[in-house]
Short mmCIF file of C-alpha atoms and ligand atoms in Angstrom, two decimals:
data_model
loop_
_atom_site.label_atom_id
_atom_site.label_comp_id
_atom_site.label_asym_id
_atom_site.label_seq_id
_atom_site.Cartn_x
_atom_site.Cartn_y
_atom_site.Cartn_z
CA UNK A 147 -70.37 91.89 1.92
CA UNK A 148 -70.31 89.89 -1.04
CA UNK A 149 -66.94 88.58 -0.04
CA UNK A 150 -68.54 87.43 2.98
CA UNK A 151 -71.65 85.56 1.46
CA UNK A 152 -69.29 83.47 -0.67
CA UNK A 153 -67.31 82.46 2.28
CA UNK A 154 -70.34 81.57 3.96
CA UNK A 155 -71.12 79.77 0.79
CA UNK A 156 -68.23 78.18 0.69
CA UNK A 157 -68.42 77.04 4.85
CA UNK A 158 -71.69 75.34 4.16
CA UNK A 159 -71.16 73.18 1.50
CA UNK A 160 -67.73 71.86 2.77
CA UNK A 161 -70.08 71.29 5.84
CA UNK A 162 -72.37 69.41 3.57
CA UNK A 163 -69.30 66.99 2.34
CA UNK A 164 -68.31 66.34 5.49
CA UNK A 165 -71.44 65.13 6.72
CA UNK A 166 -71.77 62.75 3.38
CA UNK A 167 -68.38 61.43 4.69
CA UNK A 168 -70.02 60.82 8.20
CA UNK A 169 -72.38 59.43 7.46
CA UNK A 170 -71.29 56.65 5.30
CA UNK A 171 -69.65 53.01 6.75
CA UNK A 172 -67.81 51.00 4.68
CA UNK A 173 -66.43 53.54 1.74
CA UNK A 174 -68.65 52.96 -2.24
CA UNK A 175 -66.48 51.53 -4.23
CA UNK A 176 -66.10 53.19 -7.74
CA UNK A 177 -66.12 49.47 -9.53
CA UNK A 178 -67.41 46.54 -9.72
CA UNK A 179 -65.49 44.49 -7.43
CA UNK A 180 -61.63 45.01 -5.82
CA UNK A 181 -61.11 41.64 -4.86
CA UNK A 182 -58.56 41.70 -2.07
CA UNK A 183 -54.78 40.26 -3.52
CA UNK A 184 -53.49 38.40 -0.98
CA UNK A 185 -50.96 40.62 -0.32
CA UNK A 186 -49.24 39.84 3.28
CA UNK A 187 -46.87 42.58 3.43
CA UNK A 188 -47.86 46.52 4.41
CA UNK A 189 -50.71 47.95 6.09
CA UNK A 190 -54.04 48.22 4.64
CA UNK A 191 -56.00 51.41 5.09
CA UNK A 192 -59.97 51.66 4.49
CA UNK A 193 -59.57 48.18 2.62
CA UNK A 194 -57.27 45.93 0.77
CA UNK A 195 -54.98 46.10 -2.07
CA UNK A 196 -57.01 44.91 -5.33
CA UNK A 197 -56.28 41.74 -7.68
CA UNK A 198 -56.24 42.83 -11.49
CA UNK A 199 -59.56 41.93 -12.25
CA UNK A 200 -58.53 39.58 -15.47
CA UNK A 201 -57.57 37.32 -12.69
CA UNK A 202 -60.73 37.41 -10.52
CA UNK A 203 -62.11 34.07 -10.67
CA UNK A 204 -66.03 33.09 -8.70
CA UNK A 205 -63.76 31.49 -6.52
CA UNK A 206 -63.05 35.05 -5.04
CA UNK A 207 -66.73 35.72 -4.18
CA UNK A 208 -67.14 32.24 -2.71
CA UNK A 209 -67.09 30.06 0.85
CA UNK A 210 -67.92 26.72 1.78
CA UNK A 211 -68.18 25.53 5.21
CA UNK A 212 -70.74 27.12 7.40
CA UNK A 213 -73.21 24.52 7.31
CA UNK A 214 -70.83 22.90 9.85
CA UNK A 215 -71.27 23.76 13.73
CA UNK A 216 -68.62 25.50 15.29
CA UNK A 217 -67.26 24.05 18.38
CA UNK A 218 -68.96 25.21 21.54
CA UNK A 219 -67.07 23.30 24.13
CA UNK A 220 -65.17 25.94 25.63
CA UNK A 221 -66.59 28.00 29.00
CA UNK A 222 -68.51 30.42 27.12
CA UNK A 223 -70.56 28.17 25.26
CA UNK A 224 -70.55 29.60 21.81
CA UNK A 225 -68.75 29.95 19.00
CA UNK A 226 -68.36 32.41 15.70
CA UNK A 227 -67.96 31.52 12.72
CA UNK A 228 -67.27 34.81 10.53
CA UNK A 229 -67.09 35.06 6.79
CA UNK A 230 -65.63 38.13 6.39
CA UNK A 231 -63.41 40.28 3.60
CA UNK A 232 -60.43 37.96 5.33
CA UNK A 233 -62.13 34.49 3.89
CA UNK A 234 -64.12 36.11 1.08
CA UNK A 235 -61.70 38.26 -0.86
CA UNK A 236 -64.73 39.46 -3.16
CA UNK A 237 -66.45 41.12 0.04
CA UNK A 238 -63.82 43.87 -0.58
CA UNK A 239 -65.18 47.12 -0.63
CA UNK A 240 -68.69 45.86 -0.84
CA UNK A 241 -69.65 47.03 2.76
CA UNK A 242 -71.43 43.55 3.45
CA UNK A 243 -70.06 40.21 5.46
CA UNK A 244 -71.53 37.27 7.20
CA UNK A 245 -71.65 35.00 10.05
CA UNK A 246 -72.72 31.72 11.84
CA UNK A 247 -73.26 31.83 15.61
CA UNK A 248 -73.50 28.53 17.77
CA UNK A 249 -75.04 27.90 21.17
CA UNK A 250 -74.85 25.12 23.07
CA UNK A 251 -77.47 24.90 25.78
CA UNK A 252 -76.57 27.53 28.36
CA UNK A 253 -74.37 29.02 26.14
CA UNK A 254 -73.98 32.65 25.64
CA UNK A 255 -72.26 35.17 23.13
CA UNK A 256 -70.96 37.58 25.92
CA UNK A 257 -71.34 41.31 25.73
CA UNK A 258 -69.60 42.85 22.87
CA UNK A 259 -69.40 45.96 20.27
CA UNK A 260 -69.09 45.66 16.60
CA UNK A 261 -67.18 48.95 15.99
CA UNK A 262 -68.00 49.29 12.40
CA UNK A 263 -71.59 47.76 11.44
CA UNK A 264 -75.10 47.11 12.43
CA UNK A 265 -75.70 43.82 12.77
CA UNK A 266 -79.32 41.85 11.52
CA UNK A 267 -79.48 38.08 13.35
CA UNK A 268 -82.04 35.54 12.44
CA UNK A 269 -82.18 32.31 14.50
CA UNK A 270 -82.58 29.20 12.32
CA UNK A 271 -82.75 26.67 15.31
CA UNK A 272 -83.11 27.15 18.84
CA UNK A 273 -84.12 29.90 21.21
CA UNK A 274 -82.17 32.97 22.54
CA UNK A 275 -82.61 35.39 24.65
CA UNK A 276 -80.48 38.77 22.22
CA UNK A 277 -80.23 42.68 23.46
CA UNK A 278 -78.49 45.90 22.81
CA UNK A 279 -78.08 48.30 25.32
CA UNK A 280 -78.37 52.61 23.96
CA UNK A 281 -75.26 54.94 24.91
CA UNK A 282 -75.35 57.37 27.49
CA UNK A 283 -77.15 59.53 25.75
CA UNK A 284 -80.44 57.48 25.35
CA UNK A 285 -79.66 56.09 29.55
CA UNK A 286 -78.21 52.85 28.64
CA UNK A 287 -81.61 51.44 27.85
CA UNK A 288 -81.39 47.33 27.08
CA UNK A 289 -83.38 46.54 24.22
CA UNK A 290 -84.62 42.76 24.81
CA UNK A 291 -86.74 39.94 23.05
CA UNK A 292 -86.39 36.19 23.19
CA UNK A 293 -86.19 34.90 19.49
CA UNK A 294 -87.26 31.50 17.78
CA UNK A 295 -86.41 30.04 15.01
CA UNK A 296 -87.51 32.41 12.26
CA UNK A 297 -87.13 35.22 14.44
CA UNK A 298 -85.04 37.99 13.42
CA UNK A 299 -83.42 40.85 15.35
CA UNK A 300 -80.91 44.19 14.69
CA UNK A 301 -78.19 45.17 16.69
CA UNK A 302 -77.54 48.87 15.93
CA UNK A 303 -73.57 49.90 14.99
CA UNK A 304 -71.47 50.52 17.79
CA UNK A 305 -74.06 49.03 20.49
CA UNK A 306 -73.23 46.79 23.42
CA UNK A 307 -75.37 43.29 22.45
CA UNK A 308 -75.38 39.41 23.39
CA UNK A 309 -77.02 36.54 22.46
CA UNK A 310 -77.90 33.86 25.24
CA UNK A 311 -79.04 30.48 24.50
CA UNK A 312 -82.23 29.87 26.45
CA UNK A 313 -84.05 26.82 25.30
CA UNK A 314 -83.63 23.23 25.83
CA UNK A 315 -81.52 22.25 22.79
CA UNK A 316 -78.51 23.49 21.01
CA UNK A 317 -79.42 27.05 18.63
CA UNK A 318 -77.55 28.42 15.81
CA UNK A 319 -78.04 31.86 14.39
CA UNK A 320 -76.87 33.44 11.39
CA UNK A 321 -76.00 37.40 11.13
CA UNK A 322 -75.42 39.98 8.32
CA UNK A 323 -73.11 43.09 9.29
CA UNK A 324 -72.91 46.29 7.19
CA UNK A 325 -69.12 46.01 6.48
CA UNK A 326 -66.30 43.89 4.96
CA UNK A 327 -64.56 43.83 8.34
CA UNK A 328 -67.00 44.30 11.65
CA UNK A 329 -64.57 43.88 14.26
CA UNK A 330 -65.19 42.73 17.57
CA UNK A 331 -64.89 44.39 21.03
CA UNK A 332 -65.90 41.57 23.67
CA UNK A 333 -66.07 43.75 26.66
CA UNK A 334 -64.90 41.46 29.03
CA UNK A 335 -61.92 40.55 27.00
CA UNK A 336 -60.75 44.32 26.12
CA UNK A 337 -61.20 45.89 29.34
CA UNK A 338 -60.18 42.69 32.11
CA UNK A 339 -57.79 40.98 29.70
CA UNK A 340 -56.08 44.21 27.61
CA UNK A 341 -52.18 43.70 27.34
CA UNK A 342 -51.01 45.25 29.14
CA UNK A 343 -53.20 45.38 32.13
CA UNK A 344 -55.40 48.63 32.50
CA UNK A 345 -53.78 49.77 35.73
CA UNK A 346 -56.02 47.61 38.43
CA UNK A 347 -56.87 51.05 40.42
CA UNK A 348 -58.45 52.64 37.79
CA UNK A 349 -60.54 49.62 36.90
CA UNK A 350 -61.24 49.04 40.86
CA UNK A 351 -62.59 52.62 40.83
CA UNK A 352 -64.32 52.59 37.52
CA UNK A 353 -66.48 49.44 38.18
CA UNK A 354 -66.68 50.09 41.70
CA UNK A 355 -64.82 46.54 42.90
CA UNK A 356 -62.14 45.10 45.39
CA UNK A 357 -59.03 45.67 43.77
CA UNK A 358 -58.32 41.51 44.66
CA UNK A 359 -61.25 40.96 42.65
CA UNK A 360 -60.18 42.87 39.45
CA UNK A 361 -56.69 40.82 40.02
CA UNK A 362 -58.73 37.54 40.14
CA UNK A 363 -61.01 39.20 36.82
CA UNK A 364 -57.65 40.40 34.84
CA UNK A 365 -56.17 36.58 35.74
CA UNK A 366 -59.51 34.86 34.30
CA UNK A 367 -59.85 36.95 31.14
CA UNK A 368 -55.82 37.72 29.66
CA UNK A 369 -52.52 38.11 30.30
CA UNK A 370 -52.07 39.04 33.97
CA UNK A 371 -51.96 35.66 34.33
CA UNK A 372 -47.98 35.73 33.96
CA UNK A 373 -47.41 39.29 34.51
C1 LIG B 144 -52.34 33.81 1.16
O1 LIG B 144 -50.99 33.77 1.55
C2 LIG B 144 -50.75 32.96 2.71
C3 LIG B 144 -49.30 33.12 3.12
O2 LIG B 144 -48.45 33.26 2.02
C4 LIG B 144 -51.15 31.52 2.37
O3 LIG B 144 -50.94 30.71 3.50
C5 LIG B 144 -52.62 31.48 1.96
O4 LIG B 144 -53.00 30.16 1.58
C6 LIG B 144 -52.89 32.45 0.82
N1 LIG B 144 -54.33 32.50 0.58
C7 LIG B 144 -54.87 32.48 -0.64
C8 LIG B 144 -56.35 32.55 -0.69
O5 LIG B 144 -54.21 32.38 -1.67
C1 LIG B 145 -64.90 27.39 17.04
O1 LIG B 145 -65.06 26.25 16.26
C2 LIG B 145 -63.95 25.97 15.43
C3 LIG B 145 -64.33 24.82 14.53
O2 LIG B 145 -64.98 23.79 15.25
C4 LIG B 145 -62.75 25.69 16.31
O3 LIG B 145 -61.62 25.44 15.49
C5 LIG B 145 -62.46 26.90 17.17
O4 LIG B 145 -61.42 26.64 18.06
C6 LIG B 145 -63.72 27.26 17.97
N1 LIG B 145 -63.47 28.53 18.65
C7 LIG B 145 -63.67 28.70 19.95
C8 LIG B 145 -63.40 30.07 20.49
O5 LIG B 145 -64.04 27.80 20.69
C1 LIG B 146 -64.21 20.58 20.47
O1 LIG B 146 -63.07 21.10 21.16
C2 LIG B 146 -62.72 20.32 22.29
C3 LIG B 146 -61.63 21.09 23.05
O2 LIG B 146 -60.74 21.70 22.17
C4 LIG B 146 -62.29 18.94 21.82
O3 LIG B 146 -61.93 18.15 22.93
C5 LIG B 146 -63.45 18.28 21.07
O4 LIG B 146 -63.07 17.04 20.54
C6 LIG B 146 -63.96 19.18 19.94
N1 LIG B 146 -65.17 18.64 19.38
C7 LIG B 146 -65.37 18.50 18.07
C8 LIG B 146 -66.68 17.93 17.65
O5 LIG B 146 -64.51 18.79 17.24
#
């Protein structure tokens, strides 16, 4: 019996630690800073390989640049400027990055995921129409507000989200994400223009379309195009 209540013991605290582990994003680090070495060989897992920190100069925490517009000229109408762990070697562990966001008038961010952080967008010029739609779970419910400048506005982690400019002028936005290295997922891009091609039946099927119509999408979004 005894036996028994230790296991149990035992059961829920390794429960316990798991759940710590779940429910933290970027790891803690256990120093002060692990500035990334610019190490281009290897794979990096859960981070990058750290500088010896007699060498670690403010020039590691440190970016110049994003006062300048990124070019929106292309079809989309926007354009990302990231400051992430890979142009701030100091981010590192730190579980923090930035980013500038451009609109030109019509332009749009399209639909996209940030796989590893929440996202917190204030709009410093401009006017845009942002939203995040729930999972399955919660119906797919979009979540929807037109910002000004001033305005600020979260995109949960893992969330399906855009930006849309919607005023008369140009509008640039500036975001925070709760890790080194957010990723991006544009929807569009992963599931039309994957390489290779998601099989065009099963995307027919899944979104419920012509199959000559996913063969003009997969040609407009990636590499189908010579395939
Ligand atoms: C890192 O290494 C690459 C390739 O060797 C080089 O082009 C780049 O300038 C280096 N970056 C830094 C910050 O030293
Ligand atoms: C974003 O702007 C930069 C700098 O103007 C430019 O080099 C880059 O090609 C642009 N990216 C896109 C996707 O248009
Ligand atoms: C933006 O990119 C386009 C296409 O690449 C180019 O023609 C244009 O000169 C660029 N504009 C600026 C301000 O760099």
């Amino acid at each position: 019996m005894e036996l028994l209540l230790r296991l149990l013991v035992a059961h829920v605290i390794l429960l316990a630690l798991s759940y710590s582990f779940v429910y933290c994003y970027d790891p803690s680090p256990l120093q002060d800073f692990c500035v990334a070495a610019n190490e281009t060989n290897g794979v990096f897992v859960n981070g990058k390989v750290c500088k010896d920190p007699k060498s670690v100069t403010a020039n590691d925490f440190s970016y110049s640049g994003l006062n300048i517009p990124g070019n929106t000229t292309s079809f989309i109408g926007s354009n990302v400027t990231t400051v992430d762990v890979n142009k701030i070697p100091g981010l590192n562990t730190l579980g923090v990055s930035l980013a500038r966001l451009d609109f030109a008038r019509g332009g749009q961010n399209p639909p996209h995921i940030h796989p590893r952080a929440s996202e917190i967008l204030m709009v410093t010029k401009g006017t845009l129409l942002v939203g995040f739609v729930s999972s399955n779970q919660d119906n797919n419910r979009l979540f929807s507000k037109v910002l000004r400048t001033g305005d600020v506005f979260v995109f949960p982690i893992g969330l399906i989200h855009f930006q849309m400019n919607v005023g008369r002028t140009r509008a640039v936005a500036f975001a925070g994400f709760g890790s080194q290295n957010p990723g991006t997922i544009t929807i569009a891009d992963a599931v039309f223009g994957s390489s290779p091609s998601i099989p065009r039946e099963v995307l027919a099927k899944a979104f419920q379309l012509d199959a000559n119509l996913v063969r003009f999408l997969q040609i407009v979004y990636g590499p189908a195009l010579w395939s």
